[in-house]
Short mmCIF file of N, CA and C in Angstrom, two decimals:
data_model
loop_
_atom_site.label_atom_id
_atom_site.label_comp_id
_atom_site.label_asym_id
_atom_site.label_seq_id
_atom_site.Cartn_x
_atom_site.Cartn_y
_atom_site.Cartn_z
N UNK C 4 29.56 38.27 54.39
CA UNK C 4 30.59 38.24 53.38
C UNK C 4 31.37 36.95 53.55
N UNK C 5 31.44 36.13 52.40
CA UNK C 5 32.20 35.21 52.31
C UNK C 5 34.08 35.47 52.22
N UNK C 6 34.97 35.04 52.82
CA UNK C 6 36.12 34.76 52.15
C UNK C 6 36.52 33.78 51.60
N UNK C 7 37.33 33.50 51.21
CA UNK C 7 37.49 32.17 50.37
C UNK C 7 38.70 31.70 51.12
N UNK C 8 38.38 30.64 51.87
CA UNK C 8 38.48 29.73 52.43
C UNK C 8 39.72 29.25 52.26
N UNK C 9 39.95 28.63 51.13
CA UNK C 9 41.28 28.32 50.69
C UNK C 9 42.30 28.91 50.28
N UNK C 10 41.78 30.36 50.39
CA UNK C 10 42.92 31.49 49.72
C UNK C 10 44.17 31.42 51.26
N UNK C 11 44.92 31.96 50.86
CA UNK C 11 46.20 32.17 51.68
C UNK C 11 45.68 34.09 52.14
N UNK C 12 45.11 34.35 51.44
CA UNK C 12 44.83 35.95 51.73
C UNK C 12 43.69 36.26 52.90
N UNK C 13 43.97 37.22 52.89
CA UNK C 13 42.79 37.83 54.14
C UNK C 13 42.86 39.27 53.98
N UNK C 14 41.51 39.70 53.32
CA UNK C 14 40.97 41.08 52.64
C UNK C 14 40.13 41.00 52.72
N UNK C 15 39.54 42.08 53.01
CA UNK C 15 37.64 42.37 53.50
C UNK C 15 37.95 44.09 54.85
N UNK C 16 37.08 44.38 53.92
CA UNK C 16 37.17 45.58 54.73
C UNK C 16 36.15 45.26 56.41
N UNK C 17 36.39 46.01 56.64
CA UNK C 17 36.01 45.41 58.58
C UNK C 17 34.78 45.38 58.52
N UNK C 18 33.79 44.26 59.21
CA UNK C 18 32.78 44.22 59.02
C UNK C 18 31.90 44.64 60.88
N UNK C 19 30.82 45.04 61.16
CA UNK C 19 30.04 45.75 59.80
C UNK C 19 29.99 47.02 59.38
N UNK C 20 29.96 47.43 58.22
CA UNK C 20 30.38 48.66 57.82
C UNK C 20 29.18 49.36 58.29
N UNK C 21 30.06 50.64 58.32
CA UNK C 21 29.98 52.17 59.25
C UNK C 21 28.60 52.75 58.55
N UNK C 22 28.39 52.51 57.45
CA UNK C 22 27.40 53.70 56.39
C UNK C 22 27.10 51.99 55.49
N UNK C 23 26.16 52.91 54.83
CA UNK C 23 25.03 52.24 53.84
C UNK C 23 25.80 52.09 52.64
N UNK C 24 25.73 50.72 52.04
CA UNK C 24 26.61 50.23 50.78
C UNK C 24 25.01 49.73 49.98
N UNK C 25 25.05 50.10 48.17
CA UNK C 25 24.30 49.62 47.64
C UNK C 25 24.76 48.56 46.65
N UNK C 26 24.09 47.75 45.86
CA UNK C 26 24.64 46.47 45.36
C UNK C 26 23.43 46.59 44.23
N UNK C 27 23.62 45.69 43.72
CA UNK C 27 22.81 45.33 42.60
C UNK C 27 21.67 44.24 43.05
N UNK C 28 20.35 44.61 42.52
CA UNK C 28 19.32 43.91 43.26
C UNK C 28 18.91 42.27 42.78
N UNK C 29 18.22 41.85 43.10
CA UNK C 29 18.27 40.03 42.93
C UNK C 29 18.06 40.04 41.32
N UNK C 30 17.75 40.76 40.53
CA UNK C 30 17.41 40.36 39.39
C UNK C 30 18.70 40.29 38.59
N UNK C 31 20.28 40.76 39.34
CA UNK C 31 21.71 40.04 38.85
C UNK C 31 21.69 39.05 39.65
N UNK C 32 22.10 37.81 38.70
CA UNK C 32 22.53 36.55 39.50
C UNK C 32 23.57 36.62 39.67
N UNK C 33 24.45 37.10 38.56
CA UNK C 33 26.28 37.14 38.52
C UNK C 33 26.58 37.26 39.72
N UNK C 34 28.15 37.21 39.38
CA UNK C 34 28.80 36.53 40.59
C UNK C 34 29.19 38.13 41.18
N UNK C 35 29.30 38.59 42.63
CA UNK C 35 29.24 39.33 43.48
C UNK C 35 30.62 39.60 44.24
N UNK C 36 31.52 40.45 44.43
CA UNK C 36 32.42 40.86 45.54
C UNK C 36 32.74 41.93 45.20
N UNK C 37 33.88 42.18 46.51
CA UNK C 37 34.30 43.41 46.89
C UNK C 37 35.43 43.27 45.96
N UNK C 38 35.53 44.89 44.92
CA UNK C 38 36.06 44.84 44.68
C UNK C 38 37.36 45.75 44.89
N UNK C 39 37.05 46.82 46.30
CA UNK C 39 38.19 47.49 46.54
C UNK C 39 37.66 48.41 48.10
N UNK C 40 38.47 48.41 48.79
CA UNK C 40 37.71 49.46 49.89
C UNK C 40 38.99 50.47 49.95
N UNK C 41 39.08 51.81 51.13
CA UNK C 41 40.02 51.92 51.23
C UNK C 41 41.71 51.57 51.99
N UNK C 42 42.51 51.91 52.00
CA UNK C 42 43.63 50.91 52.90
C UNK C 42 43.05 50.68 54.28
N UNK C 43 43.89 49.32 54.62
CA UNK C 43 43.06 49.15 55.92
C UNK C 43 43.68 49.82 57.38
N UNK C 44 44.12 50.36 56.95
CA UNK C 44 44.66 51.24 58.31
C UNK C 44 44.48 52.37 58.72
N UNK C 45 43.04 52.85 57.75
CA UNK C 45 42.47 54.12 57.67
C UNK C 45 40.55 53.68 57.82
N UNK C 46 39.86 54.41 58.67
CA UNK C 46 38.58 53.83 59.03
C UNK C 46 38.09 53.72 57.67
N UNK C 47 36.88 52.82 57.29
CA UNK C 47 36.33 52.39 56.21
C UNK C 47 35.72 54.19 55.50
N UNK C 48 36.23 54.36 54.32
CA UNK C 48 35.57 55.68 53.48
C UNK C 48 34.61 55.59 52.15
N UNK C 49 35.09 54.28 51.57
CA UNK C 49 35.04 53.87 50.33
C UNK C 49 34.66 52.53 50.61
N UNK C 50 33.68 51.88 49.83
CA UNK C 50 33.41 50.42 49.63
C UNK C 50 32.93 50.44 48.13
N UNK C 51 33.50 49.59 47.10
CA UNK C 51 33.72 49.40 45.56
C UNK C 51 33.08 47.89 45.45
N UNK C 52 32.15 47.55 44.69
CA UNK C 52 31.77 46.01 44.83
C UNK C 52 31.39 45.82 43.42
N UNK C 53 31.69 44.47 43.58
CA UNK C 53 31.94 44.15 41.36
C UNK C 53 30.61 43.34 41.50
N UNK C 54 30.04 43.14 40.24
CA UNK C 54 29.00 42.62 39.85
C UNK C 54 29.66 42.11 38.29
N UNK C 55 29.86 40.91 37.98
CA UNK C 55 29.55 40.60 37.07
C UNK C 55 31.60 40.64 36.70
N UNK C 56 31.63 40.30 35.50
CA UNK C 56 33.00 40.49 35.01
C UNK C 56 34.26 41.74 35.77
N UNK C 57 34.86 41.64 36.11
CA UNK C 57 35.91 42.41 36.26
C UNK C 57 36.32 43.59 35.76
N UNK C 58 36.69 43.36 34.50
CA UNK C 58 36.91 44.44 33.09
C UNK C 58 37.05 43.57 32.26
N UNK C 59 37.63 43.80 30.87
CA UNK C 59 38.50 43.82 30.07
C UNK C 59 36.93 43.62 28.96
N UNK C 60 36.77 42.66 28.03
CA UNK C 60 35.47 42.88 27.79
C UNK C 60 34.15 42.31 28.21
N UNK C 61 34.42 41.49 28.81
CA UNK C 61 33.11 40.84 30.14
C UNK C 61 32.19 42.10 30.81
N UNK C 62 31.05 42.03 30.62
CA UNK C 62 30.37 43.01 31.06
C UNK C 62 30.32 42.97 32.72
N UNK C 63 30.43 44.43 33.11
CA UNK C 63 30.11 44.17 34.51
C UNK C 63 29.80 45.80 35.18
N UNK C 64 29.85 45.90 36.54
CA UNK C 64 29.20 47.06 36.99
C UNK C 64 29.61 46.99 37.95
N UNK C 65 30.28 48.11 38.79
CA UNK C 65 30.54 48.35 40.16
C UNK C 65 29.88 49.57 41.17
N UNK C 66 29.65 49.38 41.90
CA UNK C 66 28.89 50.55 42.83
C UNK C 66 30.34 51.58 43.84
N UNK C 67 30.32 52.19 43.59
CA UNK C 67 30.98 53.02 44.57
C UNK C 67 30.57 53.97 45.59
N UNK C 68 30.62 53.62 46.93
CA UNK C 68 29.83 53.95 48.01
C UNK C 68 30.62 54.86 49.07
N UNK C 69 30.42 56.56 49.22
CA UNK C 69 30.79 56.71 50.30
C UNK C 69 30.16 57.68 50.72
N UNK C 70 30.17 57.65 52.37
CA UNK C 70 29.79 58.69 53.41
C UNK C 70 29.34 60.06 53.52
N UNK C 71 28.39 60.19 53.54
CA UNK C 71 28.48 62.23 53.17
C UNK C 71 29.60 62.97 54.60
N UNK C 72 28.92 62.11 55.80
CA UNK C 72 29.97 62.85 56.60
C UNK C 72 31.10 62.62 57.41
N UNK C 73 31.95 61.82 56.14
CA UNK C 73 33.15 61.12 56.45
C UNK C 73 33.80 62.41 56.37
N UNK C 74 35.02 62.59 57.69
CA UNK C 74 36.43 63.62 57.00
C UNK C 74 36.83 63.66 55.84
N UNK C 75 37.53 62.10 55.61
CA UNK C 75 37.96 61.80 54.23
C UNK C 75 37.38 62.09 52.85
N UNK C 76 36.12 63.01 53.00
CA UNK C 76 35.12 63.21 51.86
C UNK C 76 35.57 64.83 51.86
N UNK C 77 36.28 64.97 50.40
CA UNK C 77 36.82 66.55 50.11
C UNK C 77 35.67 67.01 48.91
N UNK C 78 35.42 66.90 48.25
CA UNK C 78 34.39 66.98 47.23
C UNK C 78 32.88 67.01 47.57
N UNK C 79 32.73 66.06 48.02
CA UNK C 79 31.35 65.78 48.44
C UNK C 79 31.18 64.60 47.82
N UNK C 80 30.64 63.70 48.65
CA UNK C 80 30.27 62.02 48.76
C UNK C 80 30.26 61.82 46.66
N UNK C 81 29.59 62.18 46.94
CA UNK C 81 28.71 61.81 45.32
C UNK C 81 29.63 62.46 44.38
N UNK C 82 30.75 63.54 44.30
CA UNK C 82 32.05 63.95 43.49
C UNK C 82 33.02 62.83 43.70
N UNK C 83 33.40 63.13 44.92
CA UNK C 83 34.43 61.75 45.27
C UNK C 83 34.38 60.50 44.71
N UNK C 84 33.31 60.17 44.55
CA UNK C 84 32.50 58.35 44.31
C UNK C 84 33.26 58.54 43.18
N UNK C 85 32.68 59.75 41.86
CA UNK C 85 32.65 60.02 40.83
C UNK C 85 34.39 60.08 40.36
N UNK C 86 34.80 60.79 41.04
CA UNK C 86 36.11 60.55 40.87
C UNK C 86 37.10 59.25 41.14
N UNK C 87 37.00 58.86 41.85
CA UNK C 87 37.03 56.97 41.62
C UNK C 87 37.11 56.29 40.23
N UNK C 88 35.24 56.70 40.36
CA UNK C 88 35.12 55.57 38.99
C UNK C 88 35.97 56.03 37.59
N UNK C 89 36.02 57.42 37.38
CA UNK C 89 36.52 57.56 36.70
C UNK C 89 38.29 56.84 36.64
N UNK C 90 38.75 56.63 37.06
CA UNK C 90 40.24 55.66 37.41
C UNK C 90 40.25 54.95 36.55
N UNK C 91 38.54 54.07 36.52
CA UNK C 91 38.00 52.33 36.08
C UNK C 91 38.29 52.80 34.46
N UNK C 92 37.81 53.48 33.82
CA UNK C 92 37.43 54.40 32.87
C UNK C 92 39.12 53.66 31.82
N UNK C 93 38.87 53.11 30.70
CA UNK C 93 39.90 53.09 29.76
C UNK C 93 40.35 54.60 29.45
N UNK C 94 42.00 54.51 29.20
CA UNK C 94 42.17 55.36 28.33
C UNK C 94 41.52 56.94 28.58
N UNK C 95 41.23 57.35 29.97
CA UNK C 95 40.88 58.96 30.25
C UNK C 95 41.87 59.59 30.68
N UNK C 96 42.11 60.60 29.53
CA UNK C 96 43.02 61.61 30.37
C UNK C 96 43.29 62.17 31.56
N UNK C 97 43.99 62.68 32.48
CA UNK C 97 43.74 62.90 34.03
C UNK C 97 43.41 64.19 33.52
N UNK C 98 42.95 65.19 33.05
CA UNK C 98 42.76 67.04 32.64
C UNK C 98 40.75 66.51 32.48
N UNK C 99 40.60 65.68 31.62
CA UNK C 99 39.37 64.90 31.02
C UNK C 99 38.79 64.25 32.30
N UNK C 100 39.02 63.54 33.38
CA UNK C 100 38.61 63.07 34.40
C UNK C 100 38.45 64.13 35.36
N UNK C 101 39.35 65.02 35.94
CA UNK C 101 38.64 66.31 36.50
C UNK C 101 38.16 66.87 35.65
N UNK C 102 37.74 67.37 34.81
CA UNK C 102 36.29 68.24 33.94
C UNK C 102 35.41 67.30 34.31
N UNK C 103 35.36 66.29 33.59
CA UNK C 103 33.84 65.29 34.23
C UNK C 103 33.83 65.34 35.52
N UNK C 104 34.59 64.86 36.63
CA UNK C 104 34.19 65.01 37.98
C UNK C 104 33.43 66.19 38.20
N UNK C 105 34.34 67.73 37.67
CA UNK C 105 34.07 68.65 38.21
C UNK C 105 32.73 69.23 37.98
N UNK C 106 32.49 68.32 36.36
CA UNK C 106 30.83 69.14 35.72
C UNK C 106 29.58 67.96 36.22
N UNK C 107 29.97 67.16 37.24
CA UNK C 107 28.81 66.61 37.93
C UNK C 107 27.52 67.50 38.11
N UNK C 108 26.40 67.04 37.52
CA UNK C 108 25.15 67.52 37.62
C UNK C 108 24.43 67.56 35.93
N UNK C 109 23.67 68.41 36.57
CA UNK C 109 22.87 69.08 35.02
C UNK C 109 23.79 69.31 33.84
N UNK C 110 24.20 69.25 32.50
CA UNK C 110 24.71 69.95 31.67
C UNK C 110 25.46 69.37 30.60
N UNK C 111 26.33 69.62 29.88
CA UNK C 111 26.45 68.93 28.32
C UNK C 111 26.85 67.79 28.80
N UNK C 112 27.96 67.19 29.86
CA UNK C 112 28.77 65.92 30.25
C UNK C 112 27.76 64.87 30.49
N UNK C 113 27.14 65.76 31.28
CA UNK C 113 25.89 64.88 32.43
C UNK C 113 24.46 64.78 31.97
N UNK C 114 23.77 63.74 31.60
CA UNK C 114 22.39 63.82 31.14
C UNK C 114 21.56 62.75 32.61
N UNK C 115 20.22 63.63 32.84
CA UNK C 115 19.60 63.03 33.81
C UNK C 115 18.78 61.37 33.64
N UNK C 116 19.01 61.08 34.44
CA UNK C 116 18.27 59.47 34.58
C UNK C 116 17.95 59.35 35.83
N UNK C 117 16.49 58.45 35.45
CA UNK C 117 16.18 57.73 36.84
C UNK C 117 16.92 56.20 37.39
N UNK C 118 17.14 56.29 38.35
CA UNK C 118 17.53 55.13 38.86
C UNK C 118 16.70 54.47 40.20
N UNK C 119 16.25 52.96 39.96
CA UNK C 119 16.01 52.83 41.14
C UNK C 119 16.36 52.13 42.19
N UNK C 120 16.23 53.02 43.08
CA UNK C 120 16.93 52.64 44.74
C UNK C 120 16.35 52.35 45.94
N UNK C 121 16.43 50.65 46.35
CA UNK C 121 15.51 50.50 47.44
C UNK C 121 14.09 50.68 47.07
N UNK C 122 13.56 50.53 45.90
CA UNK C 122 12.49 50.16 45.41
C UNK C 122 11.99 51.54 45.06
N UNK C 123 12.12 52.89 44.97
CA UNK C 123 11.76 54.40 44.68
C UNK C 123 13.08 54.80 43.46
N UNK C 124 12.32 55.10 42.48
CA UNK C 124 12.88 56.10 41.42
C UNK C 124 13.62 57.40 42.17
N UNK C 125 15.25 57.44 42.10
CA UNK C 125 15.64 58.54 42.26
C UNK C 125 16.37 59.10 41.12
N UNK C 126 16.44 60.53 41.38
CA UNK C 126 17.32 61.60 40.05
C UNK C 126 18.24 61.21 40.30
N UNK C 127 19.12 60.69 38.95
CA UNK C 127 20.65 60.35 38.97
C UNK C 127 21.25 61.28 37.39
N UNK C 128 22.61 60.93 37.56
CA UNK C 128 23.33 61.96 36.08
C UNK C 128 24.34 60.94 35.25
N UNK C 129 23.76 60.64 34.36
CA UNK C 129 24.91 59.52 33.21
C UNK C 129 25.49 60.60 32.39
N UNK C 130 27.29 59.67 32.47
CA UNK C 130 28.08 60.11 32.09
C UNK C 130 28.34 59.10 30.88
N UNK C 131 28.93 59.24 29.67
CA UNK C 131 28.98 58.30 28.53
C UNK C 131 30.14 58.31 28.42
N UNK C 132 31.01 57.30 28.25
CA UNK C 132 32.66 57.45 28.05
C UNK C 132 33.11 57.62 26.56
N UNK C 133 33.72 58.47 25.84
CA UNK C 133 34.16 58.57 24.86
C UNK C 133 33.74 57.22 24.03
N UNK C 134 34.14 56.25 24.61
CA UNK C 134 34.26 54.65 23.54
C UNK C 134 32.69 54.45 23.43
N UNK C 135 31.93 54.84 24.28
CA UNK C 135 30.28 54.12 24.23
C UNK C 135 30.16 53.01 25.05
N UNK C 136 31.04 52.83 25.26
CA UNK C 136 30.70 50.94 25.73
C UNK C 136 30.58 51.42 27.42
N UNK C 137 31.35 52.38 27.83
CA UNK C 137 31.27 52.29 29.13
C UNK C 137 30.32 53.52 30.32
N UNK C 138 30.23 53.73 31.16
CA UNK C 138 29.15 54.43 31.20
C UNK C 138 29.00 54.58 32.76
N UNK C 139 29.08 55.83 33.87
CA UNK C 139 29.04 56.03 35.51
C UNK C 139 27.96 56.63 35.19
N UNK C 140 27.28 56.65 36.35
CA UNK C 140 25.77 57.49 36.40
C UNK C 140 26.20 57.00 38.47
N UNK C 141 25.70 58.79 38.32
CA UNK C 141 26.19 58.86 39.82
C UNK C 141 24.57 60.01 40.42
N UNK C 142 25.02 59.64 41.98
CA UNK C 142 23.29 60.18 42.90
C UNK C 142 23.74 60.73 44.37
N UNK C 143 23.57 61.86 44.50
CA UNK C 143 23.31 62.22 45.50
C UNK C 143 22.02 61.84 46.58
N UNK C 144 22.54 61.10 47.82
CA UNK C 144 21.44 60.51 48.20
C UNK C 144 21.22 60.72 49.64
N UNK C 145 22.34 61.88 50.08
CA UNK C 145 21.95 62.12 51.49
C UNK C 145 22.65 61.94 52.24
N UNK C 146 22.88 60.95 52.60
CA UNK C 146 23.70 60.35 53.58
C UNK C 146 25.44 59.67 52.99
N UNK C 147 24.83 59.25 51.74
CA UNK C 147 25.76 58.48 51.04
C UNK C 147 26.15 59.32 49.17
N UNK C 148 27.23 59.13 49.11
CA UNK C 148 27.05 59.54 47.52
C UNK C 148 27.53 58.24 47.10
N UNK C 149 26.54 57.70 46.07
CA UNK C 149 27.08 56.80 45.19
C UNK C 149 27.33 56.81 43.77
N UNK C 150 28.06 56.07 43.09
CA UNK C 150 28.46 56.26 41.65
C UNK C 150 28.20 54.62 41.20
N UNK C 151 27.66 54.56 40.22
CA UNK C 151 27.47 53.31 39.47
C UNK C 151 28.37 52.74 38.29
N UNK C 152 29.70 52.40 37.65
CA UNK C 152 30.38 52.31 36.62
C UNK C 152 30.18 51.05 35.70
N UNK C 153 30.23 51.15 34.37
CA UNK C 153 30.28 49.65 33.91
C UNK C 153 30.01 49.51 32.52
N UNK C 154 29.83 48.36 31.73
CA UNK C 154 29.84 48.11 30.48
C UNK C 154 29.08 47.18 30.34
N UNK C 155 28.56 46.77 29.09
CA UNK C 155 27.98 45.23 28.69
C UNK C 155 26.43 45.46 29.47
N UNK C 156 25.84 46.28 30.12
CA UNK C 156 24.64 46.40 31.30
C UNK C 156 24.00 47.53 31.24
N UNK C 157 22.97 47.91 31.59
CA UNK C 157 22.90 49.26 31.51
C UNK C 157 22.18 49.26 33.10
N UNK C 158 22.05 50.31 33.95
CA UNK C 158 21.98 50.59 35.11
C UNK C 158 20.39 50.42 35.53
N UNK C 159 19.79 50.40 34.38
CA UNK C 159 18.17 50.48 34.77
C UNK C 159 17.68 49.17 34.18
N UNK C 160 18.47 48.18 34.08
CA UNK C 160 18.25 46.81 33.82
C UNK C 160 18.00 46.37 35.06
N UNK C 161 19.00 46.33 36.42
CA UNK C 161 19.06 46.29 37.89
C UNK C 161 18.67 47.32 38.45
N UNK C 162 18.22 47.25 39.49
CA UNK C 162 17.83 48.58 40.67
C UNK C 162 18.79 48.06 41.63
N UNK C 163 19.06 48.86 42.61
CA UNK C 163 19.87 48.78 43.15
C UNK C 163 19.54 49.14 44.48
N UNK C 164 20.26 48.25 45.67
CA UNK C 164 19.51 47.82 47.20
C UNK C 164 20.08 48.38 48.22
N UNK C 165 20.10 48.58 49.42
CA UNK C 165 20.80 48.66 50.47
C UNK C 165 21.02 47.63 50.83
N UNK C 166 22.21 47.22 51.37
CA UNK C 166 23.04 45.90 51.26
C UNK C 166 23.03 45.71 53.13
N UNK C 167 22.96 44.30 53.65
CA UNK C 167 23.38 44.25 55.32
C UNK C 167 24.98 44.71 55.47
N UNK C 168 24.75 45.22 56.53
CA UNK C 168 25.78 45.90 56.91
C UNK C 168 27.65 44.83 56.39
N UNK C 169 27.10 43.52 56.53
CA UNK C 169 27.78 42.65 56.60
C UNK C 169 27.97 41.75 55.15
N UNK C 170 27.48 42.39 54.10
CA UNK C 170 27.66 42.45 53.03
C UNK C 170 27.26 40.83 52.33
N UNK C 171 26.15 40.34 52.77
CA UNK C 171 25.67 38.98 52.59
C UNK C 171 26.06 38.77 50.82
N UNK C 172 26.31 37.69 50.48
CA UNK C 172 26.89 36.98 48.79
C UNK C 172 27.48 37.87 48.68
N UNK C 173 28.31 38.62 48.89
CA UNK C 173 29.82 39.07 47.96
C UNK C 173 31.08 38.41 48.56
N UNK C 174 32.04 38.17 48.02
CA UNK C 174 33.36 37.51 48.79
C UNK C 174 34.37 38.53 48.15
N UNK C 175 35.04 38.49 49.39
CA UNK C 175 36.54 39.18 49.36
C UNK C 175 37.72 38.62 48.68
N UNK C 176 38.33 38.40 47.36
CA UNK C 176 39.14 38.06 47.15
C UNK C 176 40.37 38.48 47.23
N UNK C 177 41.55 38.73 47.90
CA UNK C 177 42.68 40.04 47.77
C UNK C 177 43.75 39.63 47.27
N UNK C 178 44.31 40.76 47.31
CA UNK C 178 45.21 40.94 46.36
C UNK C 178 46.57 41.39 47.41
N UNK C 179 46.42 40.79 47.99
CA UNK C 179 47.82 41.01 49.27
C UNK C 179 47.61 39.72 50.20
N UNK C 180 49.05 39.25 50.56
CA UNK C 180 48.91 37.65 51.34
C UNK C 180 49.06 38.03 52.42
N UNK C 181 48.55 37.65 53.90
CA UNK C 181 48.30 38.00 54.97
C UNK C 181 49.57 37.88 56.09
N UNK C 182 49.82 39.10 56.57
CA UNK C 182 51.39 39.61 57.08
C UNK C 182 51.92 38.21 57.57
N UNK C 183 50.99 37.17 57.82
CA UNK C 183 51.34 36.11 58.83
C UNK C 183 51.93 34.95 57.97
N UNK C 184 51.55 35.02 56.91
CA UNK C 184 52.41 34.37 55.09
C UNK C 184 53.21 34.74 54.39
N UNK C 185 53.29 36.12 54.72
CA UNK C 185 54.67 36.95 54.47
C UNK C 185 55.97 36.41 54.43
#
């Protein structure tokens, strides 16, 4: 993981991470980082990594990655993820974001898709956001639950990798100046 050098900041969740983070595979060139972990004074639970635009209407895609047998996992890896992304989500009601979290799987919210991971087709569940444009498709995978969020892309354009622990081409940009600049 790169930081940027010239920033006054220092953000990056501790390297190398604890559990398996997935990313978007070489066939995105776009530009790559972290785009959120959890606070740093709590062991790593969550790792969030942007691909491509940010938001607003720039297309882009984020992975949300966590632990099946983290404490911090109340839902289950692959609910939790899900509940996250939904946050990213324009304009969702918080009553509307738990129903979707909660109807993860098979059924009217959730329609099945393959996704592929580490080079094997796995069962995943797309969620469609009211507007169309935006779109999570989330996977139970064992060890890890991940959630995929995003716009402008669609998820089976990229497959998606297991990343080095140490998170090679993404950079940390943050959003807090380092206690020592304070």
């Amino acid at each position: 993981m790169i930081l940027n050098a010239k920033s006054t900041y220092m953000w990056a969740p501790p390297l190398p991470l604890p559990f398996r983070v997935l990313g978007l595979d070489d066939t995105f060139t776009g530009r790559r980082g972290v785009a959120m972990w959890n606070p740093p004074d709590e062991p790593v639970h969550t790792i969030t990594l942007l691909h491509g635009g940010p938001g607003g209407g720039r297309p882009g895609v984020r992975t949300i990655c966590r632990p099946a047998d983290h404490p911090k996992v109340w839902q289950g890896a692959t609910q939790d993820a899900i509940t996250e992304a939904l946050l990213i989500l324009p304009s969702t009601e918080v009553n509307h974001r738990e129903e979707v979290a909660s109807s993860w799987g098979p059924g009217p919210l959730w329609k099945p898709v393959g996704v592929t991971i580490d080079g094997q087709v796995v069962s995943a569940h797309r969620y469609r956001h009211d507007d169309g444009k935006w779109w999570i498709v989330g996977a139970d995978l064992g060890d890890i639950g991940v959630c995929v969020v995003g716009h402008g892309w669609q998820v089976e354009d990229h497959g998606l990798v297991t990343l080095a622990p140490d998170l090679p081409g993404y950079t940390a940009k943050p959003p807090h100046p380092r206690v020592a600049d304070a």
